[in-house]
Amino acid sequence: MWRSALLLVFLLLTSFCCGVCFECPEICRCSQKSITCNSATGSQKSLSRLVLNYISVKTISSRSFDGLKGVRRIEIAQSSSVETIESEAFNNLPNVSEISIQNTRNLVHIQQRAFNQLPKLRYLSISNTGISVFPDLTSIFSLEAHFILDICDNLNLRSVPSNAFTGMTSEYATMNLFNNGFQEIESHAFNGTKIDKLVLKNSRDLRVVHEDAFKGALGPTVLDVSSTALETLPSHGLESVLMLTARSAFALKKLPPLKSLKSLREAQLTFPSHCCALINWDNSRDGSVNSALRNRSSYCGDNSSPADLSAISSDDSLESDVIGSSSVEDTFGSIDFHYPDLDLCQQRQALQCSPEADAFNPCEDIAGFSFLRVAIWFINILAIAGNLVVLLVLFTSRCKLTVPRFLMCHLAFADLCIGIYLLMIATVDLRTRGHYSHHAIEWQTGAGCDIAGFLSVFGGELSIYTLSTITVERWHTITHALRLERRLGLSQASLIMTIGWLLCLAMALLPLIGVSSYSKVSMCLPMDIETPLSQAYVILLLLFNVGAFLVICGCYVCIYSAVRNPEFPGRAADAKIAKRMAVLIFTDFLCMAPISFFAISAAFKVPLITVTNSKILLVLFYPINSCANPFLYAIFTRAFRKDACILLSSMGCCQSKANLYRMKTYCSENINRSKSSSGSNANSKGPRAVMWMSSFPQLTPRPHIQRV
Ligand SMILES: *[C@@H]1O[C@H](CO)[C@@H](O)[C@H](O)[C@H]1NC(C)=O
Ligand SMILES: *[C@@H]1O[C@H](CO)[C@@H](O)[C@H](O)[C@H]1NC(C)=O
Ligand SMILES: *[C@@H]1O[C@H](CO)[C@@H](O)[C@H](O)[C@H]1NC(C)=O
């Protein structure tokens, strides 16, 4: 029993050991310190594959592998003891075609010329090691076509230095350099090489590929920079790239100038709008090439001289490039001239690009229609000017700060925010018109869009909140007209507005901290409803607006019925009050209803309108309140005009009228007098409600209380 158990343990141990322990290959001489496999030790036997797994030496010394004839493949793997590979360790191996050094985490030094004279080498892999200096590959001198280099999973490897691959091979090479700790690829890194495919993906710290990294190199034809932290690609050196992959490259917000990607046929990118830019550019380029083909079909078939072709090119290059100016050489590089058939006489394959534009980011400018571009300027100037005037007059007024005046300041400020938001959108639209998709990601993920989005949500919500407060205050004042102690005081109003500010700040800040987001659409509004939390946020925002609208409507209905009440003084002016209320509610409704309707449907993921068309609503309807409020609530009221006159008189205009106002007890709440002085209203005996409505913010029912 015990014996068989021991036997089992022994068997287990040995089988484990055979997997893990190093066995010296026949053609080598192994000791505790060194391992040597050269022409002397391997002369008798021949072995095509030399596997050195789990070796326990610290150093692979110079000339360890020297002149081996038969060996084609050398593998060093799974060793935790190898630390150094000395110079000329792999020296003069005429038949070796593959060398792989893998999973040696303690390997930190590969000395200069460690790989020396390997003419048949086709595959070199240095993966999952601890090296921190790029291995010297410049003395390999391979003559094989299709050299493949794998340098992967070396997390301490920080950069690719200049001339790193010079002398590696004279033929085209595939370079798989992924999952490394690269931060930088230096200038002239690929000098003197022909690159077929270059894969830099998953080097998550890679921020910089130097502008001249590809100087002196041919290729690459395939470039993969997925999952890197690159912010730009070099603007030259990519002329021969046929396929560009940049998935999950979220920092790559701007493509290089498109003319530098002139051979591109397939792109797999991170952002849809980049595809818009590429495909637009490709189509416009195609157009010019094809029309040239149609006009000069005689060029196809016979061998046209390069001189003629360059003449065509120079004609077309004027319109061939959407973005930026270009010289003839830049647009049609010398390679193109050698293959006229490819360029002019074959229908060029259309550029493939993914991801395609989605519903949120159609391929269009911010203002999708040109009439919107005009409208948005008109509206934002009106909103900014109107609200600035209101703020200026209210602040310079020397009258006592009343609750309505206080609320009016907040309303004007909130509406000013909307005006500034529209100004920002209009400016960006003007700057990027015609090629917005090229700048879309930069704008939408930048600070500008966050600020704009914040202003729009904060301003919009604060405006609605203040409007509701103003309406409630009016209703409250009317119903408690004669009871001073029940009226809203300034301190209570401040409290209400503080709560409003905090609420609106919170609502505007949420998208900045990850609940929904402003970067989903070019207008910078929180339209992101991907997660349930974002969806809940957007729905809450809309319900807040609808709720506020209902409160406003309800208050006006109450006010109206109170005013119609026979006991209420001054019901003669019903019609006028009704008209005025109708205007207020109608502008509110116009502003709120269409947007809320479509937005709520969209928030429940049944969009009834495209983003393109929603811009019409957003530009024309959303700011209605911001434009109209200063007029409806301030500029058109008599009290405000009085304030404005006083202000103007201090600057020298409007003297006589201002004096009139001063005479009539400036800041008086006695509307009867100011009304009769202005003489505009026939109801000079003044039903108070009419006074109240037409002379907001100085409320009519106050004369008993606040007479100066
Ligand atoms: C190795 O290369 C030599 C010439 O360098 C050649 O004579 C020999 O046949 C090759 N051996 C194998 C196994 O390919
Ligand atoms: C590029 O490589 C060539 C030789 O291939 C060399 O003469 C030149 O100095 C290198 N350029 C730079 C900037 O290192
Ligand atoms: C092609 O010919 C038409 C008229 O025949 C001309 O209007 C057009 O500009 C030409 N296009 C080019 C690219 O030369």
mmCIF file of C-alpha atoms in Angstrom, residues 113-285:
data_model
loop_
_atom_site.group_PDB
_atom_site.id
_atom_site.type_symbol
_atom_site.label_atom_id
_atom_site.label_comp_id
_atom_site.label_asym_id
_atom_site.label_seq_id
_atom_site.Cartn_x
_atom_site.Cartn_y
_atom_site.Cartn_z
ATOM 1 C CA ARG A 113 24.882 42.425 -32.566
ATOM 2 C CA ALA A 114 23.434 39.496 -30.632
ATOM 3 C CA PHE A 115 21.821 38.418 -33.896
ATOM 4 C CA ASN A 116 24.633 38.457 -36.384
ATOM 5 C CA GLN A 117 24.720 37.280 -39.986
ATOM 6 C CA LEU A 118 21.571 35.220 -40.309
ATOM 7 C CA PRO A 119 20.972 35.290 -44.055
ATOM 8 C CA LYS A 120 18.124 32.798 -44.102
ATOM 9 C CA LEU A 121 16.254 34.186 -41.122
ATOM 10 C CA ARG A 122 12.580 34.623 -41.905
ATOM 11 C CA TYR A 123 11.044 34.759 -38.489
ATOM 12 C CA LEU A 124 12.330 36.370 -35.328
ATOM 13 C CA SER A 125 10.262 36.549 -32.192
ATOM 14 C CA ILE A 126 11.254 38.253 -28.969
ATOM 15 C CA SER A 127 8.168 38.098 -26.817
ATOM 16 C CA ASN A 128 7.228 38.348 -23.193
ATOM 17 C CA THR A 129 10.686 39.253 -21.949
ATOM 18 C CA GLY A 130 11.938 41.887 -19.534
ATOM 19 C CA ILE A 131 14.056 43.877 -21.977
ATOM 20 C CA SER A 132 13.895 47.620 -21.670
ATOM 21 C CA VAL A 133 16.093 48.554 -24.617
ATOM 22 C CA PHE A 134 15.003 47.797 -28.137
ATOM 23 C CA PRO A 135 17.024 44.763 -29.327
ATOM 24 C CA ASP A 136 19.641 45.428 -31.935
ATOM 25 C CA LEU A 137 18.420 43.906 -35.188
ATOM 26 C CA THR A 138 20.720 45.793 -37.484
ATOM 27 C CA SER A 139 23.237 43.062 -38.197
ATOM 28 C CA ILE A 140 20.889 40.262 -39.216
ATOM 29 C CA PHE A 141 21.171 40.974 -42.929
ATOM 30 C CA SER A 142 18.488 38.528 -43.923
ATOM 31 C CA LEU A 143 17.989 37.964 -47.601
ATOM 32 C CA GLU A 144 14.635 36.235 -47.300
ATOM 33 C CA ALA A 145 11.457 37.675 -48.734
ATOM 34 C CA HIS A 146 8.574 38.188 -46.315
ATOM 35 C CA PHE A 147 10.514 38.565 -43.129
ATOM 36 C CA ILE A 148 8.309 38.418 -40.060
ATOM 37 C CA LEU A 149 9.323 40.133 -36.854
ATOM 38 C CA ASP A 150 7.368 39.591 -33.660
ATOM 39 C CA ILE A 151 8.223 41.816 -30.729
ATOM 40 C CA CYS A 152 5.278 41.449 -28.401
ATOM 41 C CA ASP A 153 4.380 41.547 -24.717
ATOM 42 C CA ASN A 154 7.569 43.291 -23.648
ATOM 43 C CA LEU A 155 6.092 45.587 -21.090
ATOM 44 C CA ASN A 156 9.349 47.330 -20.186
ATOM 45 C CA LEU A 157 10.144 48.257 -23.737
ATOM 46 C CA ARG A 158 9.546 52.000 -23.914
ATOM 47 C CA SER A 159 10.473 53.147 -27.355
ATOM 48 C CA VAL A 160 11.468 52.242 -30.868
ATOM 49 C CA PRO A 161 14.677 54.189 -31.543
ATOM 50 C CA SER A 162 15.903 55.660 -34.799
ATOM 51 C CA ASN A 163 17.164 53.227 -37.406
ATOM 52 C CA ALA A 164 15.955 50.271 -35.310
ATOM 53 C CA PHE A 165 15.446 48.036 -38.318
ATOM 54 C CA THR A 166 18.155 49.186 -40.689
ATOM 55 C CA GLY A 167 19.997 46.123 -41.932
ATOM 56 C CA MET A 168 17.429 43.673 -40.627
ATOM 57 C CA THR A 169 16.339 42.585 -44.064
ATOM 58 C CA SER A 170 16.543 43.938 -47.554
ATOM 59 C CA GLU A 171 13.080 42.683 -48.443
ATOM 60 C CA TYR A 172 9.593 43.607 -47.291
ATOM 61 C CA ALA A 173 8.969 42.825 -43.646
ATOM 62 C CA THR A 174 5.923 42.279 -41.509
ATOM 63 C CA MET A 175 6.365 43.820 -38.090
ATOM 64 C CA ASN A 176 4.119 42.722 -35.294
ATOM 65 C CA LEU A 177 5.008 45.044 -32.472
ATOM 66 C CA PHE A 178 2.021 44.708 -30.262
ATOM 67 C CA ASN A 179 1.283 44.678 -26.573
ATOM 68 C CA ASN A 180 4.530 46.382 -25.672
ATOM 69 C CA GLY A 181 5.170 49.167 -23.211
ATOM 70 C CA PHE A 182 5.989 51.567 -26.055
ATOM 71 C CA GLN A 183 5.437 55.225 -25.371
ATOM 72 C CA GLU A 184 7.133 56.609 -28.393
ATOM 73 C CA ILE A 185 8.274 55.704 -31.860
ATOM 74 C CA GLU A 186 11.140 57.976 -32.675
ATOM 75 C CA SER A 187 12.008 59.891 -35.763
ATOM 76 C CA HIS A 188 13.442 57.702 -38.564
ATOM 77 C CA ALA A 189 12.568 54.561 -36.596
ATOM 78 C CA PHE A 190 11.897 52.648 -39.788
ATOM 79 C CA ASN A 191 14.654 54.281 -41.814
ATOM 80 C CA GLY A 192 15.948 52.024 -44.554
ATOM 81 C CA THR A 193 13.255 49.336 -44.353
ATOM 82 C CA LYS A 194 10.426 48.153 -46.531
ATOM 83 C CA ILE A 195 7.409 47.630 -44.350
ATOM 84 C CA ASP A 196 4.608 45.448 -45.509
ATOM 85 C CA LYS A 197 2.481 45.317 -42.433
ATOM 86 C CA LEU A 198 3.010 47.208 -39.215
ATOM 87 C CA VAL A 199 0.961 46.268 -36.182
ATOM 88 C CA LEU A 200 1.326 48.514 -33.168
ATOM 89 C CA LYS A 201 -1.927 47.586 -31.521
ATOM 90 C CA ASN A 202 -2.482 47.196 -27.785
ATOM 91 C CA SER A 203 0.519 49.314 -26.894
ATOM 92 C CA ARG A 204 -1.657 51.253 -24.533
ATOM 93 C CA ASP A 205 0.952 53.820 -23.561
ATOM 94 C CA LEU A 206 1.926 54.618 -27.112
ATOM 95 C CA ARG A 207 1.256 58.332 -27.426
ATOM 96 C CA VAL A 208 3.662 59.504 -30.073
ATOM 97 C CA VAL A 209 4.629 58.268 -33.475
ATOM 98 C CA HIS A 210 7.117 60.894 -34.504
ATOM 99 C CA GLU A 211 6.217 62.962 -37.511
ATOM 100 C CA ASP A 212 9.268 61.589 -39.339
ATOM 101 C CA ALA A 213 9.007 58.024 -38.041
ATOM 102 C CA PHE A 214 8.468 56.676 -41.548
ATOM 103 C CA LYS A 215 11.105 58.861 -43.191
ATOM 104 C CA GLY A 216 13.397 56.728 -45.271
ATOM 105 C CA ALA A 217 11.041 53.738 -45.273
ATOM 106 C CA LEU A 218 8.842 52.201 -47.928
ATOM 107 C CA GLY A 219 5.379 51.297 -46.788
ATOM 108 C CA PRO A 220 3.626 50.312 -44.647
ATOM 109 C CA THR A 221 0.716 49.018 -46.682
ATOM 110 C CA VAL A 222 -1.177 47.803 -43.641
ATOM 111 C CA LEU A 223 -1.098 49.788 -40.423
ATOM 112 C CA ASP A 224 -2.816 48.833 -37.194
ATOM 113 C CA VAL A 225 -2.800 51.269 -34.306
ATOM 114 C CA SER A 226 -5.805 49.888 -32.435
ATOM 115 C CA SER A 227 -6.019 50.355 -28.681
ATOM 116 C CA THR A 228 -3.163 52.794 -28.475
ATOM 117 C CA ALA A 229 -3.137 56.231 -26.903
ATOM 118 C CA LEU A 230 -2.056 57.905 -30.134
ATOM 119 C CA GLU A 231 -3.474 61.368 -30.654
ATOM 120 C CA THR A 232 -2.232 61.869 -34.168
ATOM 121 C CA LEU A 233 -0.669 59.918 -36.958
ATOM 122 C CA PRO A 234 2.294 61.356 -38.828
ATOM 123 C CA SER A 235 1.151 63.522 -41.709
ATOM 124 C CA HIS A 236 3.663 62.015 -44.075
ATOM 125 C CA GLY A 237 4.871 58.484 -44.548
ATOM 126 C CA LEU A 238 1.400 56.973 -44.810
ATOM 127 C CA GLU A 239 1.010 57.508 -48.541
ATOM 128 C CA SER A 240 1.143 53.796 -49.307
ATOM 129 C CA VAL A 241 -1.208 52.629 -46.563
ATOM 130 C CA LEU A 242 -3.962 50.564 -48.137
ATOM 131 C CA MET A 243 -5.561 49.458 -44.945
ATOM 132 C CA LEU A 244 -5.674 51.394 -41.725
ATOM 133 C CA THR A 245 -7.021 49.880 -38.541
ATOM 134 C CA ALA A 246 -7.583 52.060 -35.523
ATOM 135 C CA ARG A 247 -10.255 50.413 -33.415
ATOM 136 C CA SER A 248 -10.645 51.592 -29.845
ATOM 137 C CA ALA A 249 -8.099 54.319 -30.479
ATOM 138 C CA PHE A 250 -10.161 56.821 -28.549
ATOM 139 C CA ALA A 251 -7.422 59.428 -28.348
ATOM 140 C CA LEU A 252 -7.091 59.554 -32.119
ATOM 141 C CA LYS A 253 -9.631 62.305 -32.499
ATOM 142 C CA LYS A 254 -8.179 63.827 -35.597
ATOM 143 C CA LEU A 255 -7.068 62.024 -38.710
ATOM 144 C CA PRO A 256 -3.918 63.163 -40.468
ATOM 145 C CA PRO A 257 -4.529 65.315 -43.569
ATOM 146 C CA LEU A 258 -6.500 63.051 -45.872
ATOM 147 C CA LYS A 259 -4.218 63.627 -48.816
ATOM 148 C CA SER A 260 -1.515 61.828 -46.869
ATOM 149 C CA LEU A 261 -3.708 58.713 -46.923
ATOM 150 C CA LYS A 262 -4.159 58.803 -50.648
ATOM 151 C CA SER A 263 -3.828 55.051 -51.253
ATOM 152 C CA LEU A 264 -6.252 54.105 -48.535
ATOM 153 C CA ARG A 265 -8.806 51.508 -49.595
ATOM 154 C CA GLU A 266 -10.060 50.183 -46.322
ATOM 155 C CA ALA A 267 -10.296 51.736 -42.914
ATOM 156 C CA GLN A 268 -11.557 50.394 -39.656
ATOM 157 C CA LEU A 269 -11.738 53.285 -37.283
ATOM 158 C CA THR A 270 -13.107 54.195 -33.898
ATOM 159 C CA PHE A 271 -15.379 57.106 -34.745
ATOM 160 C CA PRO A 272 -18.109 57.167 -37.408
ATOM 161 C CA SER A 273 -17.480 60.783 -38.288
ATOM 162 C CA HIS A 274 -13.956 59.981 -39.458
ATOM 163 C CA CYS A 275 -15.492 57.595 -41.952
ATOM 164 C CA CYS A 276 -17.742 60.428 -43.115
ATOM 165 C CA ALA A 277 -14.711 62.582 -43.748
ATOM 166 C CA LEU A 278 -12.839 59.790 -45.530
ATOM 167 C CA ILE A 279 -15.728 58.692 -47.725
ATOM 168 C CA ASN A 280 -16.653 62.263 -48.671
ATOM 169 C CA TRP A 281 -13.088 62.947 -49.572
ATOM 170 C CA ASP A 282 -12.811 59.717 -51.541
ATOM 171 C CA ASN A 283 -16.008 60.395 -53.456
ATOM 172 C CA SER A 284 -15.022 63.882 -54.428
ATOM 173 C CA ARG A 285 -11.656 62.576 -55.531
#
